[in-house]
């Protein structure tokens, strides 16, 4: 049965979508069957995976509105993982679902039909704690939190942890933090090193050993519609995400 992981942080620009795309590609490289669900109306995880987000007849919007089964939204990519794409239309779900009963469970219900078909389902969330993110968290087994090692990131992390506690109490008692991933890391920056140490002190083994460095290839790859493994497999970014995938797999085998 698939492990469902939400990749989320309400703070934008922390490498959330980059992590979703490259975790999907790296886990796929390790012979895992991966589904990446793009639940961000910006659709960047779709575009960064080489999917034309605006030409799809069935997207995450139809899935959340229960207008089509999730199987009809699945698109195969050249990087050997599958994607459920999204586009701006998904923003309408925030309004349309407001008065619906059990609106927080839409994605969870949709996923029940295919959890046996994948090893991992990764959900790329919007950079906000809205109903779309709530749907992702309710559908997930655990959360991966990408974050930069800077002061304001710690403030945002506190808010996110509180949200996860609320989701656990109200909708999904099994939801846990899978891991915190340090992204865009510059070891020459003393503040980055200090915040990194604070994370390790507070969260212990929840902090991944793998650190994602600042890397120009990681920044360039999405504009070509490719994970960094497809764009430049020898880059530091590609090697880092492969290491992360190995760490994720190692944690699963130790459970």
PDB file of N, CA and C in Angstrom, residues 23-80:
ATOM      1  N   UNK A  23      11.959  14.470  -5.562  1.00  0.00           N
ATOM      2  CA  UNK A  23      11.720  13.253  -4.773  1.00  0.00           C
ATOM      3  C   UNK A  23      11.023  12.209  -5.632  1.00  0.00           C
ATOM      4  N   UNK A  24      10.030  12.646  -6.426  1.00  0.00           N
ATOM      5  CA  UNK A  24       9.306  11.718  -7.292  1.00  0.00           C
ATOM      6  C   UNK A  24      10.264  11.050  -8.269  1.00  0.00           C
ATOM      7  N   UNK A  25      11.113  11.859  -8.912  1.00  0.00           N
ATOM      8  CA  UNK A  25      12.045  11.318  -9.898  1.00  0.00           C
ATOM      9  C   UNK A  25      13.089  10.407  -9.253  1.00  0.00           C
ATOM     10  N   UNK A  26      13.581  10.797  -8.095  1.00  0.00           N
ATOM     11  CA  UNK A  26      14.631  10.019  -7.439  1.00  0.00           C
ATOM     12  C   UNK A  26      14.104   8.701  -6.887  1.00  0.00           C
ATOM     13  N   UNK A  27      12.913   8.726  -6.295  1.00  0.00           N
ATOM     14  CA  UNK A  27      12.314   7.477  -5.815  1.00  0.00           C
ATOM     15  C   UNK A  27      11.971   6.555  -6.985  1.00  0.00           C
ATOM     16  N   UNK A  28      11.540   7.158  -8.093  1.00  0.00           N
ATOM     17  CA  UNK A  28      11.270   6.369  -9.290  1.00  0.00           C
ATOM     18  C   UNK A  28      12.540   5.704  -9.801  1.00  0.00           C
ATOM     19  N   UNK A  29      13.650   6.415  -9.724  1.00  0.00           N
ATOM     20  CA  UNK A  29      14.938   5.859 -10.148  1.00  0.00           C
ATOM     21  C   UNK A  29      15.314   4.646  -9.290  1.00  0.00           C
ATOM     22  N   UNK A  30      14.767   4.595  -8.067  1.00  0.00           N
ATOM     23  CA  UNK A  30      15.033   3.466  -7.179  1.00  0.00           C
ATOM     24  C   UNK A  30      13.976   2.371  -7.302  1.00  0.00           C
ATOM     25  N   UNK A  31      13.327   2.344  -8.473  1.00  0.00           N
ATOM     26  CA  UNK A  31      12.381   1.284  -8.819  1.00  0.00           C
ATOM     27  C   UNK A  31      11.094   1.335  -7.999  1.00  0.00           C
ATOM     28  N   UNK A  32      10.777   2.517  -7.478  1.00  0.00           N
ATOM     29  CA  UNK A  32       9.510   2.700  -6.786  1.00  0.00           C
ATOM     30  C   UNK A  32       8.470   3.251  -7.766  1.00  0.00           C
ATOM     31  N   UNK A  33       7.219   2.817  -7.609  1.00  0.00           N
ATOM     32  CA  UNK A  33       6.153   3.351  -8.446  1.00  0.00           C
ATOM     33  C   UNK A  33       5.567   4.569  -7.752  1.00  0.00           C
ATOM     34  N   UNK A  34       5.641   5.717  -8.426  1.00  0.00           N
ATOM     35  CA  UNK A  34       5.360   7.002  -7.783  1.00  0.00           C
ATOM     36  C   UNK A  34       4.221   7.738  -8.489  1.00  0.00           C
ATOM     37  N   UNK A  35       3.326   8.293  -7.695  1.00  0.00           N
ATOM     38  CA  UNK A  35       2.323   9.228  -8.183  1.00  0.00           C
ATOM     39  C   UNK A  35       2.551  10.574  -7.503  1.00  0.00           C
ATOM     40  N   UNK A  36       2.698  11.617  -8.298  1.00  0.00           N
ATOM     41  CA  UNK A  36       2.826  12.985  -7.783  1.00  0.00           C
ATOM     42  C   UNK A  36       1.525  13.721  -8.052  1.00  0.00           C
ATOM     43  N   UNK A  37       0.870  14.168  -7.001  1.00  0.00           N
ATOM     44  CA  UNK A  37      -0.379  14.917  -7.137  1.00  0.00           C
ATOM     45  C   UNK A  37      -0.081  16.390  -6.929  1.00  0.00           C
ATOM     46  N   UNK A  38      -0.382  17.179  -7.941  1.00  0.00           N
ATOM     47  CA  UNK A  38      -0.201  18.623  -7.876  1.00  0.00           C
ATOM     48  C   UNK A  38      -1.514  19.247  -7.414  1.00  0.00           C
ATOM     49  N   UNK A  39      -1.518  19.730  -6.167  1.00  0.00           N
ATOM     50  CA  UNK A  39      -2.743  20.311  -5.635  1.00  0.00           C
ATOM     51  C   UNK A  39      -2.569  21.816  -5.395  1.00  0.00           C
ATOM     52  N   UNK A  40      -1.614  22.385  -6.105  1.00  0.00           N
ATOM     53  CA  UNK A  40      -1.358  23.821  -6.080  1.00  0.00           C
ATOM     54  C   UNK A  40      -1.897  24.421  -7.384  1.00  0.00           C
ATOM     55  N   UNK A  41      -2.822  25.381  -7.319  1.00  0.00           N
ATOM     56  CA  UNK A  41      -3.386  25.966  -8.548  1.00  0.00           C
ATOM     57  C   UNK A  41      -2.342  26.572  -9.485  1.00  0.00           C
ATOM     58  N   UNK A  42      -1.162  26.886  -8.985  1.00  0.00           N
ATOM     59  CA  UNK A  42      -0.121  27.399  -9.874  1.00  0.00           C
ATOM     60  C   UNK A  42       0.361  26.334 -10.864  1.00  0.00           C
ATOM     61  N   UNK A  43       0.192  25.066 -10.498  1.00  0.00           N
ATOM     62  CA  UNK A  43       0.527  23.973 -11.402  1.00  0.00           C
ATOM     63  C   UNK A  43       2.001  23.826 -11.703  1.00  0.00           C
ATOM     64  N   UNK A  44       2.858  24.308 -10.824  1.00  0.00           N
ATOM     65  CA  UNK A  44       4.295  24.264 -11.117  1.00  0.00           C
ATOM     66  C   UNK A  44       4.873  22.854 -11.087  1.00  0.00           C
ATOM     67  N   UNK A  45       4.344  21.991 -10.218  1.00  0.00           N
ATOM     68  CA  UNK A  45       4.833  20.615 -10.190  1.00  0.00           C
ATOM     69  C   UNK A  45       4.467  19.886 -11.479  1.00  0.00           C
ATOM     70  N   UNK A  46       3.322  20.240 -12.046  1.00  0.00           N
ATOM     71  CA  UNK A  46       2.916  19.660 -13.330  1.00  0.00           C
ATOM     72  C   UNK A  46       3.861  20.108 -14.431  1.00  0.00           C
ATOM     73  N   UNK A  47       4.033  21.427 -14.562  1.00  0.00           N
ATOM     74  CA  UNK A  47       4.895  21.966 -15.615  1.00  0.00           C
ATOM     75  C   UNK A  47       6.335  21.501 -15.457  1.00  0.00           C
ATOM     76  N   UNK A  48       6.813  21.455 -14.208  1.00  0.00           N
ATOM     77  CA  UNK A  48       8.180  21.033 -13.948  1.00  0.00           C
ATOM     78  C   UNK A  48       8.416  19.553 -14.197  1.00  0.00           C
ATOM     79  N   UNK A  49       7.322  18.802 -14.359  1.00  0.00           N
ATOM     80  CA  UNK A  49       7.417  17.376 -14.699  1.00  0.00           C
ATOM     81  C   UNK A  49       7.201  17.140 -16.187  1.00  0.00           C
ATOM     82  N   UNK A  50       7.065  18.238 -16.956  1.00  0.00           N
ATOM     83  CA  UNK A  50       6.880  18.112 -18.393  1.00  0.00           C
ATOM     84  C   UNK A  50       5.446  17.898 -18.832  1.00  0.00           C
ATOM     85  N   UNK A  51       4.476  18.181 -17.943  1.00  0.00           N
ATOM     86  CA  UNK A  51       3.062  17.998 -18.259  1.00  0.00           C
ATOM     87  C   UNK A  51       2.455  19.347 -18.652  1.00  0.00           C
ATOM     88  N   UNK A  52       1.748  19.370 -19.769  1.00  0.00           N
ATOM     89  CA  UNK A  52       1.040  20.579 -20.199  1.00  0.00           C
ATOM     90  C   UNK A  52      -0.213  20.720 -19.342  1.00  0.00           C
ATOM     91  N   UNK A  53      -0.131  21.536 -18.308  1.00  0.00           N
ATOM     92  CA  UNK A  53      -1.194  21.602 -17.300  1.00  0.00           C
ATOM     93  C   UNK A  53      -2.516  22.128 -17.851  1.00  0.00           C
ATOM     94  N   UNK A  54      -2.463  22.930 -18.916  1.00  0.00           N
ATOM     95  CA  UNK A  54      -3.682  23.550 -19.431  1.00  0.00           C
ATOM     96  C   UNK A  54      -4.383  22.723 -20.504  1.00  0.00           C
ATOM     97  N   UNK A  55      -3.775  21.630 -20.934  1.00  0.00           N
ATOM     98  CA  UNK A  55      -4.392  20.820 -21.978  1.00  0.00           C
ATOM     99  C   UNK A  55      -5.041  19.548 -21.426  1.00  0.00           C
ATOM    100  N   UNK A  56      -4.972  19.356 -20.110  1.00  0.00           N
ATOM    101  CA  UNK A  56      -5.523  18.137 -19.506  1.00  0.00           C
ATOM    102  C   UNK A  56      -7.041  18.259 -19.340  1.00  0.00           C
ATOM    103  N   UNK A  57      -7.753  17.250 -19.809  1.00  0.00           N
ATOM    104  CA  UNK A  57      -9.211  17.272 -19.678  1.00  0.00           C
ATOM    105  C   UNK A  57      -9.656  16.994 -18.243  1.00  0.00           C
ATOM    106  N   UNK A  58      -8.897  16.177 -17.532  1.00  0.00           N
ATOM    107  CA  UNK A  58      -9.215  15.868 -16.137  1.00  0.00           C
ATOM    108  C   UNK A  58      -8.001  16.225 -15.285  1.00  0.00           C
ATOM    109  N   UNK A  59      -8.212  17.041 -14.270  1.00  0.00           N
ATOM    110  CA  UNK A  59      -7.131  17.506 -13.409  1.00  0.00           C
ATOM    111  C   UNK A  59      -7.519  17.302 -11.944  1.00  0.00           C
ATOM    112  N   UNK A  60      -6.686  17.834 -11.063  1.00  0.00           N
ATOM    113  CA  UNK A  60      -6.988  17.739  -9.631  1.00  0.00           C
ATOM    114  C   UNK A  60      -8.314  18.414  -9.288  1.00  0.00           C
ATOM    115  N   UNK A  61      -8.703  19.404 -10.062  1.00  0.00           N
ATOM    116  CA  UNK A  61      -9.990  20.078  -9.817  1.00  0.00           C
ATOM    117  C   UNK A  61     -11.143  19.085  -9.935  1.00  0.00           C
ATOM    118  N   UNK A  62     -11.203  18.346 -11.054  1.00  0.00           N
ATOM    119  CA  UNK A  62     -12.281  17.377 -11.240  1.00  0.00           C
ATOM    120  C   UNK A  62     -12.239  16.286 -10.171  1.00  0.00           C
ATOM    121  N   UNK A  63     -11.027  15.919  -9.756  1.00  0.00           N
ATOM    122  CA  UNK A  63     -10.895  14.891  -8.714  1.00  0.00           C
ATOM    123  C   UNK A  63     -11.485  15.386  -7.398  1.00  0.00           C
ATOM    124  N   UNK A  64     -11.137  16.604  -7.003  1.00  0.00           N
ATOM    125  CA  UNK A  64     -11.645  17.151  -5.734  1.00  0.00           C
ATOM    126  C   UNK A  64     -13.145  17.410  -5.776  1.00  0.00           C
ATOM    127  N   UNK A  65     -13.665  17.761  -6.942  1.00  0.00           N
ATOM    128  CA  UNK A  65     -15.102  18.013  -7.063  1.00  0.00           C
ATOM    129  C   UNK A  65     -15.879  16.723  -7.280  1.00  0.00           C
ATOM    130  N   UNK A  66     -15.161  15.590  -7.286  1.00  0.00           N
ATOM    131  CA  UNK A  66     -15.769  14.277  -7.540  1.00  0.00           C
ATOM    132  C   UNK A  66     -16.505  14.251  -8.870  1.00  0.00           C
ATOM    133  N   UNK A  67     -15.956  14.993  -9.850  1.00  0.00           N
ATOM    134  CA  UNK A  67     -16.523  15.010 -11.195  1.00  0.00           C
ATOM    135  C   UNK A  67     -15.923  13.918 -12.068  1.00  0.00           C
ATOM    136  N   UNK A  68     -14.810  13.338 -11.618  1.00  0.00           N
ATOM    137  CA  UNK A  68     -14.152  12.258 -12.355  1.00  0.00           C
ATOM    138  C   UNK A  68     -13.292  11.472 -11.390  1.00  0.00           C
ATOM    139  N   UNK A  69     -13.126  10.163 -11.630  1.00  0.00           N
ATOM    140  CA  UNK A  69     -12.242   9.369 -10.764  1.00  0.00           C
ATOM    141  C   UNK A  69     -10.797   9.777 -10.989  1.00  0.00           C
ATOM    142  N   UNK A  70      -9.990   9.612  -9.969  1.00  0.00           N
ATOM    143  CA  UNK A  70      -8.603  10.059 -10.036  1.00  0.00           C
ATOM    144  C   UNK A  70      -7.818   9.320 -11.127  1.00  0.00           C
ATOM    145  N   UNK A  71      -8.227   8.100 -11.442  1.00  0.00           N
ATOM    146  CA  UNK A  71      -7.521   7.349 -12.491  1.00  0.00           C
ATOM    147  C   UNK A  71      -7.544   8.087 -13.827  1.00  0.00           C
ATOM    148  N   UNK A  72      -8.613   8.823 -14.090  1.00  0.00           N
ATOM    149  CA  UNK A  72      -8.728   9.544 -15.361  1.00  0.00           C
ATOM    150  C   UNK A  72      -7.828  10.772 -15.415  1.00  0.00           C
ATOM    151  N   UNK A  73      -7.303  11.193 -14.271  1.00  0.00           N
ATOM    152  CA  UNK A  73      -6.448  12.387 -14.219  1.00  0.00           C
ATOM    153  C   UNK A  73      -4.965  12.042 -14.296  1.00  0.00           C
ATOM    154  N   UNK A  74      -4.617  10.781 -14.245  1.00  0.00           N
ATOM    155  CA  UNK A  74      -3.209  10.377 -14.165  1.00  0.00           C
ATOM    156  C   UNK A  74      -2.524  10.477 -15.526  1.00  0.00           C
ATOM    157  N   UNK A  75      -1.367  11.151 -15.531  1.00  0.00           N
ATOM    158  CA  UNK A  75      -0.568  11.332 -16.747  1.00  0.00           C
ATOM    159  C   UNK A  75       0.826  10.760 -16.493  1.00  0.00           C
ATOM    160  N   UNK A  76       1.330   9.959 -17.423  1.00  0.00           N
ATOM    161  CA  UNK A  76       2.685   9.434 -17.307  1.00  0.00           C
ATOM    162  C   UNK A  76       3.689  10.491 -17.763  1.00  0.00           C
ATOM    163  N   UNK A  77       4.862  10.511 -17.144  1.00  0.00           N
ATOM    164  CA  UNK A  77       5.900  11.471 -17.522  1.00  0.00           C
ATOM    165  C   UNK A  77       7.119  10.744 -18.080  1.00  0.00           C
ATOM    166  N   UNK A  78       7.982  11.495 -18.722  1.00  0.00           N
ATOM    167  CA  UNK A  78       9.216  10.918 -19.263  1.00  0.00           C
ATOM    168  C   UNK A  78      10.182  10.497 -18.168  1.00  0.00           C
ATOM    169  N   UNK A  79       9.949  10.990 -16.945  1.00  0.00           N
ATOM    170  CA  UNK A  79      10.824  10.651 -15.820  1.00  0.00           C
ATOM    171  C   UNK A  79      10.338   9.421 -15.064  1.00  0.00           C
ATOM    172  N   UNK A  80       9.381   8.693 -15.642  1.00  0.00           N
ATOM    173  CA  UNK A  80       8.930   7.394 -15.119  1.00  0.00           C
ATOM    174  C   UNK A  80       8.095   7.477 -13.855  1.00  0.00           C
TER     175      UNK A  80
END
